[in-house]
Tab-separated table of C-alpha atoms in Angstrom:
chain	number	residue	atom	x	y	z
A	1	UNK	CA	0.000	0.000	0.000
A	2	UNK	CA	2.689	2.626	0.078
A	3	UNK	CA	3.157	3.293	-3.689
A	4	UNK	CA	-1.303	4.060	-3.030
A	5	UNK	CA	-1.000	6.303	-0.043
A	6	UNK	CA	2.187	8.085	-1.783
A	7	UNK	CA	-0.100	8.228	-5.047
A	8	UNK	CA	-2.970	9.055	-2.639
A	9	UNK	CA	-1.307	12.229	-0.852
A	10	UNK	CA	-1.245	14.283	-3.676
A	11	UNK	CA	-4.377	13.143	-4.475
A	12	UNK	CA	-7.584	13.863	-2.483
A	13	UNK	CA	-8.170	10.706	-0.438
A	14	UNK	CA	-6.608	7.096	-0.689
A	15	UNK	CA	-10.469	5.515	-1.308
A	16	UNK	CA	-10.902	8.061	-4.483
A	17	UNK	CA	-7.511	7.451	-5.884
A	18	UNK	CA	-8.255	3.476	-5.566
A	19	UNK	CA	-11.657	4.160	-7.367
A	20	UNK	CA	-10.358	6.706	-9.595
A	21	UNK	CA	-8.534	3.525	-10.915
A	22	UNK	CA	-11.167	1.186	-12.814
A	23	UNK	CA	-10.272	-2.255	-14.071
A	24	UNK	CA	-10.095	-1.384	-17.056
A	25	UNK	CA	-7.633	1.377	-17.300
A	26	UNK	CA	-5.005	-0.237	-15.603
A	27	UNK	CA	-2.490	-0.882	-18.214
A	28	UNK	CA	-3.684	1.186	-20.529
A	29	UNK	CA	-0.154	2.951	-22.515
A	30	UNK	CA	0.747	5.736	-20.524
A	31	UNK	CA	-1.359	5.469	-17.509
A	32	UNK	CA	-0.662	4.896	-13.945
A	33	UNK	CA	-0.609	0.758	-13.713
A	34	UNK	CA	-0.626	-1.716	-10.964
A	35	UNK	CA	0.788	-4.703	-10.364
A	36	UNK	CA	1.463	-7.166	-7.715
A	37	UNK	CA	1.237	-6.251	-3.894
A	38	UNK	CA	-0.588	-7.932	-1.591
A	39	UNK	CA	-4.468	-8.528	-1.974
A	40	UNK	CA	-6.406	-5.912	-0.019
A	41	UNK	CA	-10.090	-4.841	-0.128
A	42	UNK	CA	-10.935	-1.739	-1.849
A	43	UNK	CA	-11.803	1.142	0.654
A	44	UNK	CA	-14.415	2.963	-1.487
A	45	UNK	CA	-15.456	-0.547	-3.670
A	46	UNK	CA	-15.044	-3.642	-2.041
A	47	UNK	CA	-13.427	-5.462	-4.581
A	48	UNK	CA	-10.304	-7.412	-4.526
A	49	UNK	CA	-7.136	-5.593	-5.818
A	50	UNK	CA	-3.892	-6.325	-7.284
A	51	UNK	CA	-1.026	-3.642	-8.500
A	52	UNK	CA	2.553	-1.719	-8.460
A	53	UNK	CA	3.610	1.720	-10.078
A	54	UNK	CA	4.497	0.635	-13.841
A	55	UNK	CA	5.058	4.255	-15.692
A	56	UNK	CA	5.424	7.715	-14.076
A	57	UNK	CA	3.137	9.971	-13.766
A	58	UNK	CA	3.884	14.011	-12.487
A	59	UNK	CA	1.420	16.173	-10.348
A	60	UNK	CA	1.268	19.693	-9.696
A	61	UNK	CA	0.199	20.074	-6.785
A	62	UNK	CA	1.875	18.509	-3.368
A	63	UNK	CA	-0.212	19.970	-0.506
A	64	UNK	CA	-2.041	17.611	1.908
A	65	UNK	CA	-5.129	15.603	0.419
A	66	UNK	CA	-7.545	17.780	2.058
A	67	UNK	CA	-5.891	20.702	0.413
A	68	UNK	CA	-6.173	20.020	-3.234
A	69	UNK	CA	-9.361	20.736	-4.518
A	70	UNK	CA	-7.591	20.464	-8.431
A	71	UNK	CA	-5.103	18.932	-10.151
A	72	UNK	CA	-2.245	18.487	-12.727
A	73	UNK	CA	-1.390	14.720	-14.200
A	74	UNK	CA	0.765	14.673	-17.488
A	75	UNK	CA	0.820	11.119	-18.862
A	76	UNK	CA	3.634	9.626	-20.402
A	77	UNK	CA	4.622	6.388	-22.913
A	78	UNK	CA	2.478	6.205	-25.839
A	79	UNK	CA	0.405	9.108	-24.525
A	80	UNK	CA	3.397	11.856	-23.913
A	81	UNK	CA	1.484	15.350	-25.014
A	82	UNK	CA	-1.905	14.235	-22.761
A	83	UNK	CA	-2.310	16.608	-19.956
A	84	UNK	CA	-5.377	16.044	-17.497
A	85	UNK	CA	-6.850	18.518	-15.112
A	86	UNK	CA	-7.870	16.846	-12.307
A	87	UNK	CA	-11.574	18.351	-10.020
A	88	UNK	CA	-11.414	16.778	-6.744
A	89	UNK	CA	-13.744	18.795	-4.722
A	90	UNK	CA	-15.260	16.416	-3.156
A	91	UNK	CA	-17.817	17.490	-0.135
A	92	UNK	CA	-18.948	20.435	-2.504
A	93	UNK	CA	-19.121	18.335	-5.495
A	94	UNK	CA	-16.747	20.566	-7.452
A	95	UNK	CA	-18.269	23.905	-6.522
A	96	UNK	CA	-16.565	26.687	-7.789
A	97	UNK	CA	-15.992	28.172	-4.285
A	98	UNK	CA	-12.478	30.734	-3.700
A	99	UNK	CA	-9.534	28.055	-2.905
A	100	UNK	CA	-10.741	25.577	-6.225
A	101	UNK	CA	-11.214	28.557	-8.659
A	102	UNK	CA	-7.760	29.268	-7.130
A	103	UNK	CA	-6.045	26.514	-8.036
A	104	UNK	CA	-7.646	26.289	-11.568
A	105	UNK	CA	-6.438	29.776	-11.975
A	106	UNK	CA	-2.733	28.737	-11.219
A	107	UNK	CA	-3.129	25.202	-13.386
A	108	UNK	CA	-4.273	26.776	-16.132
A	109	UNK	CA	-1.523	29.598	-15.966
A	110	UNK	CA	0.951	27.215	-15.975
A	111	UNK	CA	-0.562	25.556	-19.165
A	112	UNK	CA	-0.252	28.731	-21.111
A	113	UNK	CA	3.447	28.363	-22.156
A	114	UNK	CA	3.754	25.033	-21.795
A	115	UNK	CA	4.737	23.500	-25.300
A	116	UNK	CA	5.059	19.780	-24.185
A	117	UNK	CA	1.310	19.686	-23.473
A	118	UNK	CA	-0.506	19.078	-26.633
A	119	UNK	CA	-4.017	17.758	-25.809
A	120	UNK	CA	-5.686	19.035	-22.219
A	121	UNK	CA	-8.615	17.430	-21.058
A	122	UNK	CA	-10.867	18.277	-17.938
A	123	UNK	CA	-12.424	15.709	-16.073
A	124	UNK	CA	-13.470	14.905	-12.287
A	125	UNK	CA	-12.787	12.362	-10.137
A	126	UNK	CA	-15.918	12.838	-7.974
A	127	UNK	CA	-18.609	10.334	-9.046
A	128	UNK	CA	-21.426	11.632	-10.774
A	129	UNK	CA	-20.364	15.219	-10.915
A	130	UNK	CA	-18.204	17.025	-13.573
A	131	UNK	CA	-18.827	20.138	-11.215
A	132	UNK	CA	-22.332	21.732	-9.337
A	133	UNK	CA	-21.785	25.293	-10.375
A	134	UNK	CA	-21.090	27.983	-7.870
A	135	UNK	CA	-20.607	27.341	-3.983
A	136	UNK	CA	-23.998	29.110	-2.913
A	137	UNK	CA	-22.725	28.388	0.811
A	138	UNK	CA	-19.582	30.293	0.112
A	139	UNK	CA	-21.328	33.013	-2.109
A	140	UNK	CA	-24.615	34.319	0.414
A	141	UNK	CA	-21.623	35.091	3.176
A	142	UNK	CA	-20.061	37.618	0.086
A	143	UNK	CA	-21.674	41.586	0.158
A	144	UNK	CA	-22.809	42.642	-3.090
A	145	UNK	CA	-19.668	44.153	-3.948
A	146	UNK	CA	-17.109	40.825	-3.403
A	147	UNK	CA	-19.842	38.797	-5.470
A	148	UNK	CA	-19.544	41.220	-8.066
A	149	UNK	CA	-15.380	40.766	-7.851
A	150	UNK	CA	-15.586	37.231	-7.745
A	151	UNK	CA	-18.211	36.598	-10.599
A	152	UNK	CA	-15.478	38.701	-12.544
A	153	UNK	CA	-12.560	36.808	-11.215
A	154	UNK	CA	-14.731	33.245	-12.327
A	155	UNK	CA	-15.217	35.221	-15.585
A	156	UNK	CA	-11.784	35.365	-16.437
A	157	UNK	CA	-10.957	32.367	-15.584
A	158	UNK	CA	-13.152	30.866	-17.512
A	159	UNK	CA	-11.498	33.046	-20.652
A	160	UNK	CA	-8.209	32.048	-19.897
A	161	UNK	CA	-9.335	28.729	-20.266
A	162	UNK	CA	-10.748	29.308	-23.709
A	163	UNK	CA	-7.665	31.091	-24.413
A	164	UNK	CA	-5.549	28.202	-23.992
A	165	UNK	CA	-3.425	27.713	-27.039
A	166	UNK	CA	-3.776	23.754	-27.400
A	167	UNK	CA	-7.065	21.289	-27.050
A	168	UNK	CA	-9.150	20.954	-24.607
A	169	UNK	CA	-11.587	18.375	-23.786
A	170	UNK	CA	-14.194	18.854	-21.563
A	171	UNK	CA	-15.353	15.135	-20.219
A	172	UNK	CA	-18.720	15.449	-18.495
A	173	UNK	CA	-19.657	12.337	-16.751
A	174	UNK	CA	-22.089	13.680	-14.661
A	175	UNK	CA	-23.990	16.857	-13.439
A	176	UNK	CA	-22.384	20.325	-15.027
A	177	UNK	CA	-24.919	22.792	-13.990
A	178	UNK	CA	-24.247	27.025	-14.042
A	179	UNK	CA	-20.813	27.578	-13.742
A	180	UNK	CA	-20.152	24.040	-14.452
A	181	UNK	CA	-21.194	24.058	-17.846
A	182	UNK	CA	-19.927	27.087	-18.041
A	183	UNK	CA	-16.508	25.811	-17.662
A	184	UNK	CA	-16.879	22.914	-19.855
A	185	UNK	CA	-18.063	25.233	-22.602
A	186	UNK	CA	-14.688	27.322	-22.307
A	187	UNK	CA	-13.278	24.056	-23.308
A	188	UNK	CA	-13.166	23.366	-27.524
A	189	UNK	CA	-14.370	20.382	-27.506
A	190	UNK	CA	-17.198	18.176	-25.180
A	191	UNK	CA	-17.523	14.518	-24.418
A	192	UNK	CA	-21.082	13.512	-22.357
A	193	UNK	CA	-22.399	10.594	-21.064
A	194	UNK	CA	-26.159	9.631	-21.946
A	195	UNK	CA	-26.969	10.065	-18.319
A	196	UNK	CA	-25.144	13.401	-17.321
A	197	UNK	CA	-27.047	16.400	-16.702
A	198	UNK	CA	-26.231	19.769	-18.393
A	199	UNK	CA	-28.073	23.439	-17.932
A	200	UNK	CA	-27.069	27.179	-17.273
A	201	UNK	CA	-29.592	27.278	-14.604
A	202	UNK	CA	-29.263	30.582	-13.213
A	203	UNK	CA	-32.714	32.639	-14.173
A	204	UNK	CA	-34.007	29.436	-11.343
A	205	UNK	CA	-31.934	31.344	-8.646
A	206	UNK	CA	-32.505	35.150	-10.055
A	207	UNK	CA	-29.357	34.889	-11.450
A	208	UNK	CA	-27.863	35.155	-15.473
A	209	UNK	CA	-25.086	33.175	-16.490
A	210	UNK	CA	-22.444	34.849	-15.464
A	211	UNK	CA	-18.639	33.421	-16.529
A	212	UNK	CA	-19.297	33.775	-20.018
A	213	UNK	CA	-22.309	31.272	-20.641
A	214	UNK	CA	-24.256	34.117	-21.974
A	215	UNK	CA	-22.030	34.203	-24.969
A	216	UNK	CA	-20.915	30.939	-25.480
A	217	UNK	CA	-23.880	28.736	-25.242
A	218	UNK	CA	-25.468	30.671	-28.500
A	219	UNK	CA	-22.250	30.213	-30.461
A	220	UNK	CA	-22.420	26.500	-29.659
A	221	UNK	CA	-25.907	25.693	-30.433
A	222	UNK	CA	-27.598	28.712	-32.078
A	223	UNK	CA	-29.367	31.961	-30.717
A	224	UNK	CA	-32.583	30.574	-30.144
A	225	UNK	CA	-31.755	27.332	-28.820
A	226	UNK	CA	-29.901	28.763	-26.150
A	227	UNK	CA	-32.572	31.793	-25.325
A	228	UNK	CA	-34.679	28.624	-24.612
A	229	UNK	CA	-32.317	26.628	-22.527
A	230	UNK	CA	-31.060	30.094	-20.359
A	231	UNK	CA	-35.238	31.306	-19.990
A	232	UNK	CA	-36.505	28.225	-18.616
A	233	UNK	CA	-33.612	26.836	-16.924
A	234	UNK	CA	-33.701	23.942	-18.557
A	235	UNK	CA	-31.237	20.341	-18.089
A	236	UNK	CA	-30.640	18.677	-20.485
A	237	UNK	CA	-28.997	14.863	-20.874
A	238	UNK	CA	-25.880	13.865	-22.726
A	239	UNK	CA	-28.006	12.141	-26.121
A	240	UNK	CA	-30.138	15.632	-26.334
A	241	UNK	CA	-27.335	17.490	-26.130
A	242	UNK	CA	-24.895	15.775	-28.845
A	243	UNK	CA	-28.427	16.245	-31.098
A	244	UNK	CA	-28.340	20.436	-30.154
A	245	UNK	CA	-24.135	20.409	-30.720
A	246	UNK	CA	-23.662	21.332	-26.942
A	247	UNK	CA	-21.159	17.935	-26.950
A	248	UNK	CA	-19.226	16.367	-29.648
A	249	UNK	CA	-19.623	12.923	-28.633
A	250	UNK	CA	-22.384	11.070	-26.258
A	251	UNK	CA	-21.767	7.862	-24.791
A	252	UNK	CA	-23.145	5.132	-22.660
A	253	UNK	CA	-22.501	5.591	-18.975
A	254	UNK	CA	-20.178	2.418	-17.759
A	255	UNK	CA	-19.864	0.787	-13.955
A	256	UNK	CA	-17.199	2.979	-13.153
A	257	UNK	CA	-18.706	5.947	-14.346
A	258	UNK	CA	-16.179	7.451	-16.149
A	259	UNK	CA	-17.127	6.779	-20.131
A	260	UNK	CA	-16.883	10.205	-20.795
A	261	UNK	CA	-13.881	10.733	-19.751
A	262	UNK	CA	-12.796	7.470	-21.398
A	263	UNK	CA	-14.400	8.887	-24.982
A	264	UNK	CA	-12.278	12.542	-24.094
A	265	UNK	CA	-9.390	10.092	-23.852
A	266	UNK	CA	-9.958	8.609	-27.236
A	267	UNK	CA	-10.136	12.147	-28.630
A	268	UNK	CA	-7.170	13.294	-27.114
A	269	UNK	CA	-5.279	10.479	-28.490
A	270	UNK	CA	-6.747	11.103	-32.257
A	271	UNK	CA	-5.824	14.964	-31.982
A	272	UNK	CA	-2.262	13.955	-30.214
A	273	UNK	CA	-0.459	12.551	-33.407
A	274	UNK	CA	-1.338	15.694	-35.404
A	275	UNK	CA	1.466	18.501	-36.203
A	276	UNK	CA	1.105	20.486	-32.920
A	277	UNK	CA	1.822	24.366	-34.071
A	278	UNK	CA	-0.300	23.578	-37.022
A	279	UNK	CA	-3.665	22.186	-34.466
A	280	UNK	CA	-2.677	25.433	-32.416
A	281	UNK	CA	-2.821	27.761	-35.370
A	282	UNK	CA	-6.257	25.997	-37.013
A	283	UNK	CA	-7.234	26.654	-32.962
A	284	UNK	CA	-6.041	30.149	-33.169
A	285	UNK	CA	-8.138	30.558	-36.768
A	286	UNK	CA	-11.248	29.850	-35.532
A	287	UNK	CA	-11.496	31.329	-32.303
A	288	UNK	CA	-10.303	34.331	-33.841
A	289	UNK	CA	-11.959	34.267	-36.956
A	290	UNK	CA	-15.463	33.706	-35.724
A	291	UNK	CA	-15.561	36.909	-33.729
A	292	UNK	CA	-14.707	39.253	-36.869
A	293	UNK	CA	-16.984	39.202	-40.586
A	294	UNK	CA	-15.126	36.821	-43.151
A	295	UNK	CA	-13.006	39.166	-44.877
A	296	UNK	CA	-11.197	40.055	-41.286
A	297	UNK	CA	-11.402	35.909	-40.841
A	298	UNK	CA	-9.676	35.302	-44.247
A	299	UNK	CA	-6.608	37.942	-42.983
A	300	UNK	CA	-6.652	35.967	-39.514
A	301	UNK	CA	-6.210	32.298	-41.458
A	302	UNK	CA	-3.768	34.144	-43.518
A	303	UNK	CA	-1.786	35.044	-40.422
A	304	UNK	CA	-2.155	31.612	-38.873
A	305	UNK	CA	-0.873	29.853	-41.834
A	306	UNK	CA	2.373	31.966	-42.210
A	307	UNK	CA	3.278	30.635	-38.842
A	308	UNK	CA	2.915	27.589	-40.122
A	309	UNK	CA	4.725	27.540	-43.101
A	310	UNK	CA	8.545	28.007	-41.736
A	311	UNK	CA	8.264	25.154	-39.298
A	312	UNK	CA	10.103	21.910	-39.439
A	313	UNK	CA	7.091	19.658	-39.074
A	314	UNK	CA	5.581	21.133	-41.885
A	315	UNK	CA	8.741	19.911	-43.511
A	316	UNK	CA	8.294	16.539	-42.070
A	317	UNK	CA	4.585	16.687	-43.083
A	318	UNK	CA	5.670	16.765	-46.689
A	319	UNK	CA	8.538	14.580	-46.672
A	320	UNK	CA	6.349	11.778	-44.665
A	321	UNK	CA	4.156	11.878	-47.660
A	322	UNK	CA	6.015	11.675	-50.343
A	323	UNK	CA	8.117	8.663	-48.414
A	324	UNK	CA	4.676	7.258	-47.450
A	325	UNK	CA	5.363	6.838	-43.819
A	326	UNK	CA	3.895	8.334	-41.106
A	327	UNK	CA	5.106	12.074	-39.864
A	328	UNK	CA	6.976	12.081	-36.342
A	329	UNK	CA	6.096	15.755	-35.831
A	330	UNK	CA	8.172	17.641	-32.492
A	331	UNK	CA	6.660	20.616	-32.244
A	332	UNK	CA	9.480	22.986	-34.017
């Protein structure tokens, strides 16, 4: 058990770590593995268990359990690039209270500049939640004026989360209401399981959406759409909303509850191969691009592809071809 508790302290508890580990992710390329140590009960499960530390794995964070509220893992092996953002709020079910939006803030400022990172996905390790929105608890001890300074503080977060220059992947397995979808829509891209719940549920508290889901829910699935879904409130499940475009992908929840996050995974690993400035650049495009008419879109692509051009995997793009073998792209 020492390899779990050492994996466990800079994780949130030893029983979440143990079920953060399903069956069938251990020994999957570039995850954390186990293998042989003596057969003990699972804490949080119940189930027999078998494993040792097989490939490394590095965290941001080292505080106490009961200190990290989010976290950093990079994997490694076949899956060097993957970075995963960790929500491990436990007790508040991921609610965006001061110390989590905190440590978000720092993760995601140390993702800015970080070139070895290539794919990001979000994802929680709390079952059935990707995260509950704001921490009403924390909020109705705020006056009006820290509310209004922290709504803009969750605001920009949020942004700097869109602005992030590679992928990310958003993997709701559970409920993402208010601020929770909120943050899963600064991500590019959205995975869903059938069963998770989804809404910017505000105008049911006398609220708005306020961390950008005013503005980004409409580009996602239409003006109309998302007058409807803000007015009333409305939740909606992973199947309706891969049919609206809220999610890319939909999938059948699984025992361990984590088939979203398994389906981000799959993503990641299609987008990880791909000639990283150039995924950057077609990210920098678009985002750009579809805040400006065409014409000013046509100059940003313009832009975007000049970076591109004087790069040595776009060298190794070509040559791969005309070899017929497949690119080994570096980032350069």
């Amino acid at each position: 058990m020492t390899f779990l508790r050492r994996f466990a302290t800079r994780h949130c508890s030893l029983s979440r770590c143990l079920g953060a580990l399903s069956p069938a992710s251990l020994g999957a390329p570039g995850s954390v593995t186990l293998h042989r140590l003596d057969v003990e009960k699972l804490p949080s499960r119940g189930r027999p268990f078998t494993g040792h530390n097989d490939t490394h794995t590095s965290w941001l964070h080292t505080e106490t359990p009961e200190s990290v509220e989010v976290d950093l893992k990079r994997l490694y092996g076949e899956d060097t690039g993957i970075a995963e953002v960790l929500m491990c709020r436990q007790k508040a079910k991921n609610a965006l209270g001061r110390v989590f939006v905190s440590q978000m803030r720092e993760l995601v400022s140390s993702l800015h500049h970080d070139s070895a990172v290539r794919v990001v996905v979000f994802r929680s390790l709390v079952q059935g939640v990707f995260c509950a929105g704001a921490d009403l608890k924390e909020r109705a001890g705020m006056n009006h004026s820290d509310s209004d300074l922290f709504v803009h503080g969750l605001r920009s977060l949020m942004t700097e989360i869109a602005l992030l220059p590679m992928p990310t992947v958003a993997a709701v397995d559970g409920f993402a209401l208010g601020g929770g979808l909120e943050l899963a829509l600064a991500c590019d891209l959205r995975t869903a399981a059938n069963s998770a719940q989804m809404g910017l549920i505000e105008t049911t508290r006398g609220l708005l959406p306020g961390a950008g889901g005013s503005q980004r829910l409409p580009r996602a699935v239409g003006f109309a759409l998302a007058k409807e879904l803000i007015f009333t409130g409305r939740r909606v499940d992973g199947q309706r909303a891969v049919d609206m475009g809220l999610v890319n992908r939909a999938t059948e929840q699984n025992p361990d509850g984590d088939a979203a996050y398994r389906e981000a995974l799959s993503l990641a690993r299609e987008i990880l191969p791909q000639a990283p400035i150039a995924v950057r650049m077609a990210k920098e495009a678009m985002n750009r691009g579809m805040e400006v008419d065409i014409t000013s879109g046509m100059a940003i692509e313009r832009m975007c592809y000049a970076r591109v051009i004087p790069t040595r995997d776009r060298q190794e793009g070509m040559a791969a071809f005309i070899e017929k073998r497949p690119p080994r792209y570096t980032g350069e």
